[in-house]
PDB file of C-alpha atoms in Angstrom:
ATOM      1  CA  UNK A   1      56.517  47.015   5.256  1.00 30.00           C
ATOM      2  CA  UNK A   2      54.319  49.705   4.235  1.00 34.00           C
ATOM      3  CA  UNK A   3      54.729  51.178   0.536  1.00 32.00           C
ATOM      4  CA  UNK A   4      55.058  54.811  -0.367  1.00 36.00           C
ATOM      5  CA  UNK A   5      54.705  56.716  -3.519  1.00 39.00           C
ATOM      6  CA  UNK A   6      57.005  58.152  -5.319  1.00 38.00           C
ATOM      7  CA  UNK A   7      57.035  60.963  -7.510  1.00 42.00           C
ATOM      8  CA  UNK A   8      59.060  61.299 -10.185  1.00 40.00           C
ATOM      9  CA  UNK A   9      61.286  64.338 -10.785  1.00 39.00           C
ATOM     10  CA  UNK A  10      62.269  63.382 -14.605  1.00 39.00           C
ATOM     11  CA  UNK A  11      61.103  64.080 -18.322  1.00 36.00           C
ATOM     12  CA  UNK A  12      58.574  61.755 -18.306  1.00 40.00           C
ATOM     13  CA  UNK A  13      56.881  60.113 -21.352  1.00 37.00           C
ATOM     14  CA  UNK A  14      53.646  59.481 -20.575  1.00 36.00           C
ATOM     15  CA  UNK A  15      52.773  63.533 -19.264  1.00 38.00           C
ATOM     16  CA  UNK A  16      55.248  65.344 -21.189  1.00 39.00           C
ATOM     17  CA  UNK A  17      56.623  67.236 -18.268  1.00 39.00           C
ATOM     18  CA  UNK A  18      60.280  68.300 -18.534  1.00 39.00           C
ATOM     19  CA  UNK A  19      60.189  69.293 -14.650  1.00 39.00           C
ATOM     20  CA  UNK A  20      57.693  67.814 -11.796  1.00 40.00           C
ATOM     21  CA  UNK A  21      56.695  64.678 -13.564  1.00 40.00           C
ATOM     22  CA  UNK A  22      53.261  64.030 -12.774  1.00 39.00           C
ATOM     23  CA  UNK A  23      52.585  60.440 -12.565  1.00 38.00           C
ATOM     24  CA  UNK A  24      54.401  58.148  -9.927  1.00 40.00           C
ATOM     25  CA  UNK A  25      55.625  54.750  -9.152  1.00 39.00           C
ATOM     26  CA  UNK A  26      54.584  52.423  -6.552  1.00 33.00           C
ATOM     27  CA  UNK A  27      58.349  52.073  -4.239  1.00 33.00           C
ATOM     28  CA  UNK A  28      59.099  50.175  -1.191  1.00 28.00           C
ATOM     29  CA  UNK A  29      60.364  53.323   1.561  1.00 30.00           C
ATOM     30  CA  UNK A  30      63.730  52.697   1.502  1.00 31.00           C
ATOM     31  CA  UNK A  31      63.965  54.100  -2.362  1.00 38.00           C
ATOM     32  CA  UNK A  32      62.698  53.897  -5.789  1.00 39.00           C
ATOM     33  CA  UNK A  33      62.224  50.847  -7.987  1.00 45.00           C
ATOM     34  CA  UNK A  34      63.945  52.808 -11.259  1.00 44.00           C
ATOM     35  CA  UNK A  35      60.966  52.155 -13.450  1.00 48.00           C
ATOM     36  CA  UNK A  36      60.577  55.515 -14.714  1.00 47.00           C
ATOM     37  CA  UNK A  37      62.280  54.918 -18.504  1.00 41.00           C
ATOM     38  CA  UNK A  38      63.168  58.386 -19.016  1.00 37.00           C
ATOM     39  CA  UNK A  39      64.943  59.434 -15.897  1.00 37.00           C
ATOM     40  CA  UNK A  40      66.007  55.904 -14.711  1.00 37.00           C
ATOM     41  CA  UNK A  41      64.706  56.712 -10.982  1.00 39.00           C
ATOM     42  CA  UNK A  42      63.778  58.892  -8.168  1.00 43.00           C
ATOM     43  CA  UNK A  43      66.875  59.921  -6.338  1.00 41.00           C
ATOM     44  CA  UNK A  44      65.076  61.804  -3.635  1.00 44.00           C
ATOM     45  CA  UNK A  45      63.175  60.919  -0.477  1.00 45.00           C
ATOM     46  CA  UNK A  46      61.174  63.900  -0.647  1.00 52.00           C
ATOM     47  CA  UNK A  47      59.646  63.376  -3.280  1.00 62.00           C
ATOM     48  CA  UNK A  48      57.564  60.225  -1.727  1.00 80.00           C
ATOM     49  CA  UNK A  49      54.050  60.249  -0.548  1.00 88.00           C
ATOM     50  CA  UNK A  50      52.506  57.777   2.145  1.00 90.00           C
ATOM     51  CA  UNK A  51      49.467  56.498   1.943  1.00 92.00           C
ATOM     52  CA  UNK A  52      47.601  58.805   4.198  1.00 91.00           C
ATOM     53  CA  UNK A  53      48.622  61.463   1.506  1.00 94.00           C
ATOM     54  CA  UNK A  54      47.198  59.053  -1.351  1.00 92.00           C
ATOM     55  CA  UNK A  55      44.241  58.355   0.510  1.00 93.00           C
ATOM     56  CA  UNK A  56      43.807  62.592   0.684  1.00 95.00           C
ATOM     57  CA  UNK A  57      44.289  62.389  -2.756  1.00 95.00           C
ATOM     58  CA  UNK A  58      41.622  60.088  -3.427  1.00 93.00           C
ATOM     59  CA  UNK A  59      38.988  61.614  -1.164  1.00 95.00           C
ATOM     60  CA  UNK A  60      39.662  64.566  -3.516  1.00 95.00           C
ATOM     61  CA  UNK A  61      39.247  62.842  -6.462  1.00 94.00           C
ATOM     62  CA  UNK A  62      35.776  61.924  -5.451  1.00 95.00           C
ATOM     63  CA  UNK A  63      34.740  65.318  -3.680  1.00 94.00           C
ATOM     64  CA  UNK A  64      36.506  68.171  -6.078  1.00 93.00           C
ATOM     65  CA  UNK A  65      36.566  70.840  -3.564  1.00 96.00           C
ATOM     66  CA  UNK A  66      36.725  69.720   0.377  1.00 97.00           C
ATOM     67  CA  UNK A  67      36.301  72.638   3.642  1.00 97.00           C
ATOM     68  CA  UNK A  68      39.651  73.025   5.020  1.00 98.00           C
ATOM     69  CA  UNK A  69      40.037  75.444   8.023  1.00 98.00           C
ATOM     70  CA  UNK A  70      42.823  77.374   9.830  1.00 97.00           C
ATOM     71  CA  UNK A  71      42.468  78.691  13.106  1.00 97.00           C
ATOM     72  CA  UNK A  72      43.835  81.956  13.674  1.00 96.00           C
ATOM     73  CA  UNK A  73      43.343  84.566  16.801  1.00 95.00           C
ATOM     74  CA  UNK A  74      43.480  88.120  16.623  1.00 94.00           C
ATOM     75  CA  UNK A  75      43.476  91.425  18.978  1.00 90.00           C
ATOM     76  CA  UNK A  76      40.020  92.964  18.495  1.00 87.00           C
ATOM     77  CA  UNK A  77      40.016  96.534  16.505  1.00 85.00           C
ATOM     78  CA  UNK A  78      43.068  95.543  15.122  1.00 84.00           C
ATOM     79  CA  UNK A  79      42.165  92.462  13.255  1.00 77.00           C
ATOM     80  CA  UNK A  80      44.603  93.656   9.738  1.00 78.00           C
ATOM     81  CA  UNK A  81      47.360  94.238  12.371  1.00 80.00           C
ATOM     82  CA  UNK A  82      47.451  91.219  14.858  1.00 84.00           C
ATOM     83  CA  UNK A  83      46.524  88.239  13.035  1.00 90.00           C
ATOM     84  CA  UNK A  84      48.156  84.685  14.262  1.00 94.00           C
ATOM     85  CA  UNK A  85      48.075  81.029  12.711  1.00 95.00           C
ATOM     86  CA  UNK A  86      47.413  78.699  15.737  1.00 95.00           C
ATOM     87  CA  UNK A  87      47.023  75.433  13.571  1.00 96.00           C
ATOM     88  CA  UNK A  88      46.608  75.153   9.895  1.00 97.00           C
ATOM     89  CA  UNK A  89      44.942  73.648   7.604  1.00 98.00           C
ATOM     90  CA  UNK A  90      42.549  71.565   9.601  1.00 97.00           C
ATOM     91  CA  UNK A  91      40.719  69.422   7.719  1.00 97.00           C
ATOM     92  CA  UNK A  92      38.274  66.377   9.362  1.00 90.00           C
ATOM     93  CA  UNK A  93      34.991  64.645   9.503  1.00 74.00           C
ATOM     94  CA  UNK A  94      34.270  63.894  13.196  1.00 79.00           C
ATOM     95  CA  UNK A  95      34.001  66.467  15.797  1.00 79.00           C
ATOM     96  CA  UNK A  96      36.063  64.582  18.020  1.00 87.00           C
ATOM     97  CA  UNK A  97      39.239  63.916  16.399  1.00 90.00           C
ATOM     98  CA  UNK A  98      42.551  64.323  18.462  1.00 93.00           C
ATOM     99  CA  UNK A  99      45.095  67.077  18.299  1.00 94.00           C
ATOM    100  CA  UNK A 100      47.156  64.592  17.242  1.00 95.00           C
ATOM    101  CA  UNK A 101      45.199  63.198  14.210  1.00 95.00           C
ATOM    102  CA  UNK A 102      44.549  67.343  13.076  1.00 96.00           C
ATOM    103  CA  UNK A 103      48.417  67.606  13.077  1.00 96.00           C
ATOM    104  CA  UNK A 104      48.890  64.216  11.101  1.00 95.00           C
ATOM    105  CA  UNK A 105      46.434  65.237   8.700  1.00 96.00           C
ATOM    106  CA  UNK A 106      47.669  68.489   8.212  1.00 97.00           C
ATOM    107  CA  UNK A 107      50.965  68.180   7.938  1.00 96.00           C
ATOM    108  CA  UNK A 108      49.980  65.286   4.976  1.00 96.00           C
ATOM    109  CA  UNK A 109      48.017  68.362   3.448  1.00 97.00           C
ATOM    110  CA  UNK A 110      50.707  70.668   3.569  1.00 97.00           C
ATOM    111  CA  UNK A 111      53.263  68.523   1.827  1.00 97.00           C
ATOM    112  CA  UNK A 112      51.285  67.777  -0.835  1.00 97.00           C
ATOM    113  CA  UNK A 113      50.631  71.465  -1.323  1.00 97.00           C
ATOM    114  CA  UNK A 114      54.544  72.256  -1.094  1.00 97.00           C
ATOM    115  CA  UNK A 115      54.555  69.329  -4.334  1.00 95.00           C
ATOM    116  CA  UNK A 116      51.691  71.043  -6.292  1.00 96.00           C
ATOM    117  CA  UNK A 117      49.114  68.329  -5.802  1.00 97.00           C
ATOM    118  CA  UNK A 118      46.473  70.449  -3.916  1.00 97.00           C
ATOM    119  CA  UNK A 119      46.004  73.758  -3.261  1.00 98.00           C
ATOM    120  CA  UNK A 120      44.652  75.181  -0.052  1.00 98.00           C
ATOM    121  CA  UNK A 121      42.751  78.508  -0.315  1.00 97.00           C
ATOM    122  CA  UNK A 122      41.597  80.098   2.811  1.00 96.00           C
ATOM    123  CA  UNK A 123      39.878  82.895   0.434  1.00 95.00           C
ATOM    124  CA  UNK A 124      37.478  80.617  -1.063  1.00 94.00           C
ATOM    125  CA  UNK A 125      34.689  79.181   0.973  1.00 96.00           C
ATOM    126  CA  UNK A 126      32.806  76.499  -0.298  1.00 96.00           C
ATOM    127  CA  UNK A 127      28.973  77.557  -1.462  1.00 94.00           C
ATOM    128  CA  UNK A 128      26.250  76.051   0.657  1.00 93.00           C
ATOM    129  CA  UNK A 129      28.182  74.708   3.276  1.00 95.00           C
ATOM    130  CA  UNK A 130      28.319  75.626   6.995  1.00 94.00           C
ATOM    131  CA  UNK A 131      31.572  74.384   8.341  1.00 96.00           C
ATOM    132  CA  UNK A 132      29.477  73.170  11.546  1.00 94.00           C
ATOM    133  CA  UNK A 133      31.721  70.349  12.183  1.00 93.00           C
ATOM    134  CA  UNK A 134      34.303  73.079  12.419  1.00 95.00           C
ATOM    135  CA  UNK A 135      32.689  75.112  14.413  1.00 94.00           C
ATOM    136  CA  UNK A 136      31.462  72.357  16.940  1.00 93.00           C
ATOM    137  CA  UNK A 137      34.602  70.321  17.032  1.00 94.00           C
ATOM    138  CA  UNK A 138      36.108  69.674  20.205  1.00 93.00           C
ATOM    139  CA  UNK A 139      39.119  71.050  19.215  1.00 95.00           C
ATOM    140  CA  UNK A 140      37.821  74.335  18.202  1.00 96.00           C
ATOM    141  CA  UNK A 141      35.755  74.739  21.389  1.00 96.00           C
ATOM    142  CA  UNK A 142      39.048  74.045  23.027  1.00 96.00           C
ATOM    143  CA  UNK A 143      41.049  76.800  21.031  1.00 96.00           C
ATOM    144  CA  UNK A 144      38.281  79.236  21.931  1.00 96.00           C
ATOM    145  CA  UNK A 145      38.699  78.655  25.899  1.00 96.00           C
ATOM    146  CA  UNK A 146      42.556  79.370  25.392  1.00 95.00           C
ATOM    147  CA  UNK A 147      42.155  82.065  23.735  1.00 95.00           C
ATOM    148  CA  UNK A 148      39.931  83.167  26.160  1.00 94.00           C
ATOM    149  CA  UNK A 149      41.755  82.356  29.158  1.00 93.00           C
ATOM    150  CA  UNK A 150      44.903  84.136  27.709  1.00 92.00           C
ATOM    151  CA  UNK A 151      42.968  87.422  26.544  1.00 91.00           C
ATOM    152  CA  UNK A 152      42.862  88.245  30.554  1.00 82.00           C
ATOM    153  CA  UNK A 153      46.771  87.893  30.956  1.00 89.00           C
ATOM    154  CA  UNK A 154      49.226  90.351  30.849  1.00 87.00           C
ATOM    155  CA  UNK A 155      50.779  89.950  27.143  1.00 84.00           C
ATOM    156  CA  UNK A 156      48.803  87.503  25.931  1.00 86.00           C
ATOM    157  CA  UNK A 157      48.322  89.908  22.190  1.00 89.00           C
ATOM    158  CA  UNK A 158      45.183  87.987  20.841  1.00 92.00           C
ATOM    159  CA  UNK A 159      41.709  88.065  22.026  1.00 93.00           C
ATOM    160  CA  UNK A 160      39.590  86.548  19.530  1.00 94.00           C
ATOM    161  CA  UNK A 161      39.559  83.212  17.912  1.00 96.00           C
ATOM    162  CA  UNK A 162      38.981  83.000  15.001  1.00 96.00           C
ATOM    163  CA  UNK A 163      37.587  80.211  12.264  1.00 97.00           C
ATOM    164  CA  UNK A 164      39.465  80.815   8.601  1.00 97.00           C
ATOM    165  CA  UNK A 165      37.086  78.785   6.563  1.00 97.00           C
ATOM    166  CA  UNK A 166      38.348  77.655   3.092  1.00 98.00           C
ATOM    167  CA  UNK A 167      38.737  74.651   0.570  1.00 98.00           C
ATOM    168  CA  UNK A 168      41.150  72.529  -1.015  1.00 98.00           C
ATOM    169  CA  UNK A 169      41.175  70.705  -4.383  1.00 97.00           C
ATOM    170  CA  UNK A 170      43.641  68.738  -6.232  1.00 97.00           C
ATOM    171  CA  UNK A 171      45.608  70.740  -9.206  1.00 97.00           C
ATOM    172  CA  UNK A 172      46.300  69.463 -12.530  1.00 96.00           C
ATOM    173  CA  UNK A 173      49.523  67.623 -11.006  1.00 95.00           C
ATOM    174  CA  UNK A 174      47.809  66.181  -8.346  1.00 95.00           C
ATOM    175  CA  UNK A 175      44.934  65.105 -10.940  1.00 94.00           C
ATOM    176  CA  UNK A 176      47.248  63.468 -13.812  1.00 93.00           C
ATOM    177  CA  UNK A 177      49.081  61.530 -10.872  1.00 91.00           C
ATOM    178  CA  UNK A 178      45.372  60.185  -9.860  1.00 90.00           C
ATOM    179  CA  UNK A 179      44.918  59.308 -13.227  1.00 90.00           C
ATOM    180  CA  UNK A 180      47.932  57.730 -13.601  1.00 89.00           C
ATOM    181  CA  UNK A 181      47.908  55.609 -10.341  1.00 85.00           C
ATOM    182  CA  UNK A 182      44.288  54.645 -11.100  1.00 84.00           C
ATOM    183  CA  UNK A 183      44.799  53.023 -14.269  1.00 86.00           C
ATOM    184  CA  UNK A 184      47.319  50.823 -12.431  1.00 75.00           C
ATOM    185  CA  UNK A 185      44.769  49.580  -9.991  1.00 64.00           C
TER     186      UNK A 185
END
């Protein structure tokens, strides 16, 4: 059975938190293990993490600041006006990886965004680097045809694809919970 992570929602101790406790507990899925002294337990599933998520939060740990991407499309001339989110964030290392894994991975970024572990900022670039894995990824030469294909149809309101490039990085949260999990390793 796989284990999850659980993130405490008490006034914990050990990071003086009297909201979003920061470190977690190490839970089988099914619920927490009530080791948490001040608030006696996690009462809520949503507060878990899986171990892709952990593993996200690791790679951070190493690499501070990793590219994340969005892909957007938008009408030309009227870029401020008609802007859409196809899929977002994308974040990966091979230029082949499947729809599939993009969604996985992004919907583990998102979540730990919506629980103040990371932060995702398509404003911020990351200096000296080139996104080319982006750029050349098969599924960003496969969002480009579509978009393409639909700019010559009736209705179709975008035109242009687009690459949002941006990074990512853990927040203090996400960094005390590292902390926390890596001195029980």
């Amino acid at each position: 059975m796989e284990k999850e992570i659980m993130n405490c929602t008490g006034n914990c101790a050990s990071c003086g938190s009297s909201s979003s406790c920061a470190s977690a507990e190490i839970a089988e899925p099914t619920g927490c293990t009530g080791n948490c002294a001040t608030c006696g337990g996690c009462s809520s599933s949503s507060d878990t993490l899986d171990l892709g998520e952990l593993a996200l939060m690791f790679e951070l740990m190493e690499t501070p600041f990793l590219p994340v991407c969005r892909f957007t499309m938008t009408k030309a001339g009227e870029e401020d006006t008609v802007r859409m989110t196809a899929l977002a964030p994308v974040y990966f290392n091979a230029v082949d990886t499947t729809m599939e894994e993009a969604k996985q991975i992004g919907e583990a970024l998102l979540h730990l965004e919506d629980k103040g572990i990371i932060t995702l900022d398509y404003e911020v670039k990351l200096e000296n680097y080139d996104y080319v894995e982006y750029r050349n990824s098969d599924l960003y030469k496969e969002f480009k045809k579509t978009v393409a294909e639909g700019a010559g149809k009736e209705g179709f309101l975008c035109d242009t694809a687009v690459l949002d490039m941006g990074s990512m990085a853990l927040t203090a949260k996400g960094r005390a919970m590292i902390e926390y999990l890596s001195m029980g390793m």
